[in-house]
PDB file of C-alpha atoms in Angstrom:
ATOM      1  CA  UNK A   1      -6.218  -8.815 -18.126  1.00  0.00           C
ATOM      2  CA  UNK A   2      -3.201  -6.523 -17.992  1.00  0.00           C
ATOM      3  CA  UNK A   3      -2.153  -5.277 -14.575  1.00  0.00           C
ATOM      4  CA  UNK A   4      -1.260  -1.785 -13.473  1.00  0.00           C
ATOM      5  CA  UNK A   5       1.619  -0.462 -15.566  1.00  0.00           C
ATOM      6  CA  UNK A   6       4.019   2.170 -14.299  1.00  0.00           C
ATOM      7  CA  UNK A   7       6.694   3.860 -16.363  1.00  0.00           C
ATOM      8  CA  UNK A   8       9.556   4.307 -16.127  1.00  0.00           C
ATOM      9  CA  UNK A   9      10.753   1.608 -13.697  1.00  0.00           C
ATOM     10  CA  UNK A  10      13.867   3.530 -12.707  1.00  0.00           C
ATOM     11  CA  UNK A  11      14.744   7.181 -12.856  1.00  0.00           C
ATOM     12  CA  UNK A  12      17.779   9.182 -11.793  1.00  0.00           C
ATOM     13  CA  UNK A  13      17.478  12.931 -11.438  1.00  0.00           C
ATOM     14  CA  UNK A  14      19.434  15.726  -9.809  1.00  0.00           C
ATOM     15  CA  UNK A  15      18.248  18.197  -7.224  1.00  0.00           C
ATOM     16  CA  UNK A  16      16.134  20.997  -8.626  1.00  0.00           C
ATOM     17  CA  UNK A  17      14.913  19.050 -11.626  1.00  0.00           C
ATOM     18  CA  UNK A  18      11.356  17.946 -12.140  1.00  0.00           C
ATOM     19  CA  UNK A  19      10.013  14.507 -12.959  1.00  0.00           C
ATOM     20  CA  UNK A  20       6.807  13.005 -14.380  1.00  0.00           C
ATOM     21  CA  UNK A  21       5.733   9.467 -13.614  1.00  0.00           C
ATOM     22  CA  UNK A  22       3.052   7.601 -15.499  1.00  0.00           C
ATOM     23  CA  UNK A  23       0.489   5.003 -14.463  1.00  0.00           C
ATOM     24  CA  UNK A  24      -1.938   2.992 -16.583  1.00  0.00           C
ATOM     25  CA  UNK A  25      -4.614   1.335 -14.423  1.00  0.00           C
ATOM     26  CA  UNK A  26      -6.325  -1.964 -15.010  1.00  0.00           C
ATOM     27  CA  UNK A  27      -8.933  -1.684 -17.726  1.00  0.00           C
ATOM     28  CA  UNK A  28     -12.242  -0.645 -16.234  1.00  0.00           C
ATOM     29  CA  UNK A  29     -10.715   0.782 -13.061  1.00  0.00           C
ATOM     30  CA  UNK A  30     -11.605   4.418 -12.571  1.00  0.00           C
ATOM     31  CA  UNK A  31      -9.707   5.149  -9.371  1.00  0.00           C
ATOM     32  CA  UNK A  32      -5.967   5.705  -9.277  1.00  0.00           C
ATOM     33  CA  UNK A  33      -4.015   6.342  -6.085  1.00  0.00           C
ATOM     34  CA  UNK A  34      -0.367   7.209  -5.642  1.00  0.00           C
ATOM     35  CA  UNK A  35       1.862   6.217  -2.728  1.00  0.00           C
ATOM     36  CA  UNK A  36       5.429   6.966  -1.735  1.00  0.00           C
ATOM     37  CA  UNK A  37       7.463   4.233  -0.082  1.00  0.00           C
ATOM     38  CA  UNK A  38      10.727   5.002   1.669  1.00  0.00           C
ATOM     39  CA  UNK A  39      12.774   2.587   3.787  1.00  0.00           C
ATOM     40  CA  UNK A  40      11.134   2.178   7.174  1.00  0.00           C
ATOM     41  CA  UNK A  41       8.219   4.508   6.396  1.00  0.00           C
ATOM     42  CA  UNK A  42       5.671   2.216   4.862  1.00  0.00           C
ATOM     43  CA  UNK A  43       3.342   3.541   2.225  1.00  0.00           C
ATOM     44  CA  UNK A  44       2.552   7.231   2.450  1.00  0.00           C
ATOM     45  CA  UNK A  45      -0.574   8.332   0.610  1.00  0.00           C
ATOM     46  CA  UNK A  46       0.010  11.070  -1.978  1.00  0.00           C
ATOM     47  CA  UNK A  47      -3.322  11.527  -3.751  1.00  0.00           C
ATOM     48  CA  UNK A  48      -6.261   9.767  -5.313  1.00  0.00           C
ATOM     49  CA  UNK A  49      -8.039  10.448  -8.579  1.00  0.00           C
ATOM     50  CA  UNK A  50     -11.414   9.233  -9.678  1.00  0.00           C
ATOM     51  CA  UNK A  51     -12.962  10.139 -13.027  1.00  0.00           C
ATOM     52  CA  UNK A  52     -10.354  12.855 -13.626  1.00  0.00           C
ATOM     53  CA  UNK A  53     -11.031  14.526 -10.274  1.00  0.00           C
ATOM     54  CA  UNK A  54      -8.686  14.601  -7.320  1.00  0.00           C
ATOM     55  CA  UNK A  55     -10.713  13.193  -4.458  1.00  0.00           C
ATOM     56  CA  UNK A  56      -8.157  13.259  -1.725  1.00  0.00           C
ATOM     57  CA  UNK A  57      -4.646  14.467  -1.077  1.00  0.00           C
ATOM     58  CA  UNK A  58      -2.084  13.362   1.468  1.00  0.00           C
ATOM     59  CA  UNK A  59       0.210  15.491   3.556  1.00  0.00           C
ATOM     60  CA  UNK A  60       2.817  16.311   0.922  1.00  0.00           C
ATOM     61  CA  UNK A  61       4.075  19.709  -0.254  1.00  0.00           C
ATOM     62  CA  UNK A  62       2.662  21.395  -3.320  1.00  0.00           C
ATOM     63  CA  UNK A  63       5.694  20.273  -5.334  1.00  0.00           C
ATOM     64  CA  UNK A  64       3.837  16.981  -5.680  1.00  0.00           C
ATOM     65  CA  UNK A  65       0.959  17.114  -8.122  1.00  0.00           C
ATOM     66  CA  UNK A  66      -0.965  14.774 -10.319  1.00  0.00           C
ATOM     67  CA  UNK A  67      -3.711  14.433 -12.836  1.00  0.00           C
ATOM     68  CA  UNK A  68      -5.905  11.832 -14.416  1.00  0.00           C
ATOM     69  CA  UNK A  69      -6.961  11.630 -18.033  1.00  0.00           C
ATOM     70  CA  UNK A  70     -10.292  10.604 -19.535  1.00  0.00           C
ATOM     71  CA  UNK A  71      -8.945   7.083 -20.176  1.00  0.00           C
ATOM     72  CA  UNK A  72      -8.136   6.821 -16.416  1.00  0.00           C
ATOM     73  CA  UNK A  73      -4.382   6.935 -17.003  1.00  0.00           C
ATOM     74  CA  UNK A  74      -2.665   9.083 -14.432  1.00  0.00           C
ATOM     75  CA  UNK A  75       0.531  11.056 -14.105  1.00  0.00           C
ATOM     76  CA  UNK A  76       2.234  12.487 -11.080  1.00  0.00           C
ATOM     77  CA  UNK A  77       4.750  15.297 -11.190  1.00  0.00           C
ATOM     78  CA  UNK A  78       7.349  16.344  -8.697  1.00  0.00           C
ATOM     79  CA  UNK A  79       8.965  19.718  -9.229  1.00  0.00           C
ATOM     80  CA  UNK A  80      12.158  21.116  -7.710  1.00  0.00           C
ATOM     81  CA  UNK A  81      13.357  17.709  -6.627  1.00  0.00           C
ATOM     82  CA  UNK A  82      15.009  17.299  -3.240  1.00  0.00           C
ATOM     83  CA  UNK A  83      17.262  14.500  -2.014  1.00  0.00           C
ATOM     84  CA  UNK A  84      14.485  13.338   0.309  1.00  0.00           C
ATOM     85  CA  UNK A  85      12.228  12.660  -2.660  1.00  0.00           C
ATOM     86  CA  UNK A  86      14.253   9.554  -3.450  1.00  0.00           C
ATOM     87  CA  UNK A  87      11.751   6.748  -3.015  1.00  0.00           C
ATOM     88  CA  UNK A  88       9.680   4.079  -4.657  1.00  0.00           C
ATOM     89  CA  UNK A  89       6.517   5.626  -6.082  1.00  0.00           C
ATOM     90  CA  UNK A  90       3.632   3.219  -6.342  1.00  0.00           C
ATOM     91  CA  UNK A  91       0.433   3.591  -8.263  1.00  0.00           C
ATOM     92  CA  UNK A  92      -2.670   1.570  -7.425  1.00  0.00           C
ATOM     93  CA  UNK A  93      -5.985   1.233  -9.164  1.00  0.00           C
ATOM     94  CA  UNK A  94      -9.412   0.058  -8.089  1.00  0.00           C
ATOM     95  CA  UNK A  95     -12.859  -0.089  -9.577  1.00  0.00           C
ATOM     96  CA  UNK A  96     -14.404   2.450  -7.265  1.00  0.00           C
ATOM     97  CA  UNK A  97     -13.038   5.160  -5.048  1.00  0.00           C
ATOM     98  CA  UNK A  98     -13.948   3.640  -1.727  1.00  0.00           C
ATOM     99  CA  UNK A  99     -11.645   2.869   1.163  1.00  0.00           C
ATOM    100  CA  UNK A 100     -12.513  -0.815   1.389  1.00  0.00           C
ATOM    101  CA  UNK A 101     -11.864  -1.580  -2.255  1.00  0.00           C
ATOM    102  CA  UNK A 102      -9.014  -3.946  -2.957  1.00  0.00           C
ATOM    103  CA  UNK A 103      -6.126  -2.046  -4.516  1.00  0.00           C
ATOM    104  CA  UNK A 104      -4.080  -3.379  -7.395  1.00  0.00           C
ATOM    105  CA  UNK A 105      -0.550  -1.996  -7.386  1.00  0.00           C
ATOM    106  CA  UNK A 106       1.957  -1.494 -10.150  1.00  0.00           C
ATOM    107  CA  UNK A 107       5.604  -2.431  -9.678  1.00  0.00           C
ATOM    108  CA  UNK A 108       6.515   1.155  -8.987  1.00  0.00           C
ATOM    109  CA  UNK A 109       8.985   3.727 -10.221  1.00  0.00           C
ATOM    110  CA  UNK A 110      12.229   3.878  -8.259  1.00  0.00           C
ATOM    111  CA  UNK A 111      13.312   7.513  -8.205  1.00  0.00           C
ATOM    112  CA  UNK A 112      16.821   8.461  -7.151  1.00  0.00           C
ATOM    113  CA  UNK A 113      17.645  12.119  -6.634  1.00  0.00           C
ATOM    114  CA  UNK A 114      21.357  12.946  -6.629  1.00  0.00           C
TER     115      UNK A 114
ATOM    116  CA  UNK B   1       1.189  10.329  14.787  1.00  0.00           C
ATOM    117  CA  UNK B   2       0.970   6.798  13.422  1.00  0.00           C
ATOM    118  CA  UNK B   3      -2.582   5.551  13.246  1.00  0.00           C
ATOM    119  CA  UNK B   4      -1.548   2.065  12.125  1.00  0.00           C
ATOM    120  CA  UNK B   5       1.453   0.486  13.812  1.00  0.00           C
ATOM    121  CA  UNK B   6       3.379  -2.631  13.027  1.00  0.00           C
ATOM    122  CA  UNK B   7       5.819  -2.739  15.889  1.00  0.00           C
ATOM    123  CA  UNK B   8       7.927  -5.628  14.638  1.00  0.00           C
ATOM    124  CA  UNK B   9      10.071  -4.573  11.672  1.00  0.00           C
ATOM    125  CA  UNK B  10      11.088  -8.173  11.085  1.00  0.00           C
ATOM    126  CA  UNK B  11      10.138 -11.728  11.978  1.00  0.00           C
ATOM    127  CA  UNK B  12      11.965 -14.983  11.329  1.00  0.00           C
ATOM    128  CA  UNK B  13      10.122 -18.307  11.357  1.00  0.00           C
ATOM    129  CA  UNK B  14      11.007 -21.907  10.545  1.00  0.00           C
ATOM    130  CA  UNK B  15       9.280 -23.513   7.571  1.00  0.00           C
ATOM    131  CA  UNK B  16       6.144 -25.395   8.617  1.00  0.00           C
ATOM    132  CA  UNK B  17       5.639 -23.351  11.782  1.00  0.00           C
ATOM    133  CA  UNK B  18       3.109 -20.591  12.384  1.00  0.00           C
ATOM    134  CA  UNK B  19       3.887 -16.971  11.503  1.00  0.00           C
ATOM    135  CA  UNK B  20       2.011 -14.316  13.470  1.00  0.00           C
ATOM    136  CA  UNK B  21       2.188 -10.725  12.284  1.00  0.00           C
ATOM    137  CA  UNK B  22       0.682  -8.047  14.473  1.00  0.00           C
ATOM    138  CA  UNK B  23      -0.867  -4.681  13.819  1.00  0.00           C
ATOM    139  CA  UNK B  24      -2.289  -2.057  16.186  1.00  0.00           C
ATOM    140  CA  UNK B  25      -4.429   0.939  15.327  1.00  0.00           C
ATOM    141  CA  UNK B  26      -5.516   4.001  17.200  1.00  0.00           C
ATOM    142  CA  UNK B  27      -8.508   5.313  15.247  1.00  0.00           C
ATOM    143  CA  UNK B  28     -11.764   3.733  16.419  1.00  0.00           C
ATOM    144  CA  UNK B  29     -13.431   4.918  13.195  1.00  0.00           C
ATOM    145  CA  UNK B  30     -11.520   2.354  11.151  1.00  0.00           C
ATOM    146  CA  UNK B  31     -13.988  -0.265   9.974  1.00  0.00           C
ATOM    147  CA  UNK B  32     -12.112  -2.263   7.361  1.00  0.00           C
ATOM    148  CA  UNK B  33      -8.675  -3.801   7.515  1.00  0.00           C
ATOM    149  CA  UNK B  34      -6.484  -5.302   4.825  1.00  0.00           C
ATOM    150  CA  UNK B  35      -3.169  -7.096   4.574  1.00  0.00           C
ATOM    151  CA  UNK B  36      -0.882  -6.715   1.594  1.00  0.00           C
ATOM    152  CA  UNK B  37       2.249  -8.690   0.768  1.00  0.00           C
ATOM    153  CA  UNK B  38       5.202  -7.194  -1.062  1.00  0.00           C
ATOM    154  CA  UNK B  39       8.128  -8.929  -2.708  1.00  0.00           C
ATOM    155  CA  UNK B  40      11.248  -6.946  -3.667  1.00  0.00           C
ATOM    156  CA  UNK B  41      10.976  -5.073  -6.955  1.00  0.00           C
ATOM    157  CA  UNK B  42       7.218  -5.693  -7.096  1.00  0.00           C
ATOM    158  CA  UNK B  43       4.180  -3.752  -5.997  1.00  0.00           C
ATOM    159  CA  UNK B  44       2.158  -4.912  -2.975  1.00  0.00           C
ATOM    160  CA  UNK B  45      -0.516  -7.519  -3.618  1.00  0.00           C
ATOM    161  CA  UNK B  46      -3.719  -7.925  -1.666  1.00  0.00           C
ATOM    162  CA  UNK B  47      -3.720 -10.874   0.695  1.00  0.00           C
ATOM    163  CA  UNK B  48      -6.762 -10.850   2.944  1.00  0.00           C
ATOM    164  CA  UNK B  49      -9.197  -8.406   4.535  1.00  0.00           C
ATOM    165  CA  UNK B  50     -11.642  -8.211   7.406  1.00  0.00           C
ATOM    166  CA  UNK B  51     -14.589  -6.006   8.199  1.00  0.00           C
ATOM    167  CA  UNK B  52     -15.096  -4.658  11.698  1.00  0.00           C
ATOM    168  CA  UNK B  53     -18.327  -6.637  11.997  1.00  0.00           C
ATOM    169  CA  UNK B  54     -16.278  -9.830  12.050  1.00  0.00           C
ATOM    170  CA  UNK B  55     -13.537 -11.049  14.349  1.00  0.00           C
ATOM    171  CA  UNK B  56     -12.008 -13.629  12.054  1.00  0.00           C
ATOM    172  CA  UNK B  57     -11.554 -14.218   8.344  1.00  0.00           C
ATOM    173  CA  UNK B  58      -9.832 -17.210   6.842  1.00  0.00           C
ATOM    174  CA  UNK B  59      -8.457 -17.884   3.369  1.00  0.00           C
ATOM    175  CA  UNK B  60      -6.451 -21.046   3.013  1.00  0.00           C
ATOM    176  CA  UNK B  61      -3.289 -20.807   5.075  1.00  0.00           C
ATOM    177  CA  UNK B  62      -4.016 -17.191   5.992  1.00  0.00           C
ATOM    178  CA  UNK B  63      -6.269 -16.087   8.846  1.00  0.00           C
ATOM    179  CA  UNK B  64      -6.791 -12.569  10.106  1.00  0.00           C
ATOM    180  CA  UNK B  65      -8.078 -11.962  13.626  1.00  0.00           C
ATOM    181  CA  UNK B  66      -9.560  -8.668  14.762  1.00  0.00           C
ATOM    182  CA  UNK B  67      -9.863  -7.583  18.391  1.00  0.00           C
ATOM    183  CA  UNK B  68     -11.792  -4.323  18.292  1.00  0.00           C
ATOM    184  CA  UNK B  69     -11.650  -3.639  22.003  1.00  0.00           C
ATOM    185  CA  UNK B  70      -7.855  -3.861  21.909  1.00  0.00           C
ATOM    186  CA  UNK B  71      -7.652  -2.153  18.510  1.00  0.00           C
ATOM    187  CA  UNK B  72      -5.455  -5.000  17.391  1.00  0.00           C
ATOM    188  CA  UNK B  73      -5.365  -7.346  14.452  1.00  0.00           C
ATOM    189  CA  UNK B  74      -3.088 -10.190  13.579  1.00  0.00           C
ATOM    190  CA  UNK B  75      -2.308 -12.248  10.511  1.00  0.00           C
ATOM    191  CA  UNK B  76      -1.609 -15.953  11.025  1.00  0.00           C
ATOM    192  CA  UNK B  77       0.115 -18.007   8.357  1.00  0.00           C
ATOM    193  CA  UNK B  78      -0.042 -21.749   8.900  1.00  0.00           C
ATOM    194  CA  UNK B  79       2.047 -23.552   7.833  1.00  0.00           C
ATOM    195  CA  UNK B  80       4.655 -21.017   6.804  1.00  0.00           C
ATOM    196  CA  UNK B  81       6.498 -21.624   3.549  1.00  0.00           C
ATOM    197  CA  UNK B  82       9.725 -20.096   2.201  1.00  0.00           C
ATOM    198  CA  UNK B  83       7.684 -18.419  -0.546  1.00  0.00           C
ATOM    199  CA  UNK B  84       5.882 -16.443   2.160  1.00  0.00           C
ATOM    200  CA  UNK B  85       9.082 -14.493   2.792  1.00  0.00           C
ATOM    201  CA  UNK B  86       8.092 -10.911   1.989  1.00  0.00           C
ATOM    202  CA  UNK B  87       7.167  -7.616   3.612  1.00  0.00           C
ATOM    203  CA  UNK B  88       3.630  -7.593   4.990  1.00  0.00           C
ATOM    204  CA  UNK B  89       1.711  -4.342   5.290  1.00  0.00           C
ATOM    205  CA  UNK B  90      -1.332  -3.861   7.443  1.00  0.00           C
ATOM    206  CA  UNK B  91      -3.801  -1.205   6.244  1.00  0.00           C
ATOM    207  CA  UNK B  92      -6.901   0.304   7.809  1.00  0.00           C
ATOM    208  CA  UNK B  93      -9.788   2.188   6.310  1.00  0.00           C
ATOM    209  CA  UNK B  94     -12.534   4.376   7.690  1.00  0.00           C
ATOM    210  CA  UNK B  95     -14.520   4.149   4.473  1.00  0.00           C
ATOM    211  CA  UNK B  96     -14.692   7.006   2.006  1.00  0.00           C
ATOM    212  CA  UNK B  97     -12.005   7.519  -0.595  1.00  0.00           C
ATOM    213  CA  UNK B  98      -8.649   5.791  -0.716  1.00  0.00           C
ATOM    214  CA  UNK B  99      -7.171   8.693   1.180  1.00  0.00           C
ATOM    215  CA  UNK B 100      -8.577   7.074   4.283  1.00  0.00           C
ATOM    216  CA  UNK B 101      -6.565   3.899   3.704  1.00  0.00           C
ATOM    217  CA  UNK B 102      -3.694   4.117   6.168  1.00  0.00           C
ATOM    218  CA  UNK B 103      -0.772   1.702   5.922  1.00  0.00           C
ATOM    219  CA  UNK B 104       1.591   0.500   8.605  1.00  0.00           C
ATOM    220  CA  UNK B 105       5.334   0.509   8.053  1.00  0.00           C
ATOM    221  CA  UNK B 106       5.455  -3.204   7.301  1.00  0.00           C
ATOM    222  CA  UNK B 107       6.951  -6.348   8.817  1.00  0.00           C
ATOM    223  CA  UNK B 108       9.583  -8.293   6.931  1.00  0.00           C
ATOM    224  CA  UNK B 109       8.902 -12.015   7.289  1.00  0.00           C
ATOM    225  CA  UNK B 110      11.678 -14.526   6.629  1.00  0.00           C
ATOM    226  CA  UNK B 111      10.703 -18.180   6.495  1.00  0.00           C
ATOM    227  CA  UNK B 112      13.740 -20.411   6.761  1.00  0.00           C
ATOM    228  CA  UNK B 113      13.777 -23.895   5.185  1.00  0.00           C
TER     229      UNK B 113
END
């Protein structure tokens, strides 16, 4: 069974640009969550999608958005990039959208904003 | 305000000895706790979990202890192996959607041969 796939693995952008990251969950998983990891800050929750609906959103500005398609694949978009957006962006999938479900993470997209 | 705290950013242990990683939480509504392990350049992987109705859960070399009155949990690794060297994240959930899964900042464990 294929794991969670995130593309691209690495991305370099400049301030003001926008970026789209992609996540393909494990087959059969309907929930996709996105997290931002920065050095010393752990995993900060961005948002969660279940059956194409955003169920929950973390405390991030509106420049961060996402969506989920009918095949459960998900994308997240960051507009007007800032230097502080440089981070590892992780996608996780689970069967159901419940807090005690085990999450399966992708390897992440390392975004560098110059 | 951090709801899940891992106060030790790093821990170094000799191979074969016990590793104890600690985690404190502030929200008494949390009822499910998980530990994830992360190697460099990889995503976190689930390690072990515990429900608030239990005070201990064991899986091979890994045991998680929960002290609800102290709002404290710990992960014990016995015996520690060099391959256990990774960053360990504690996470807590109050049920509901994944938005209620709160992660700590992680503890980097180094197991020396």
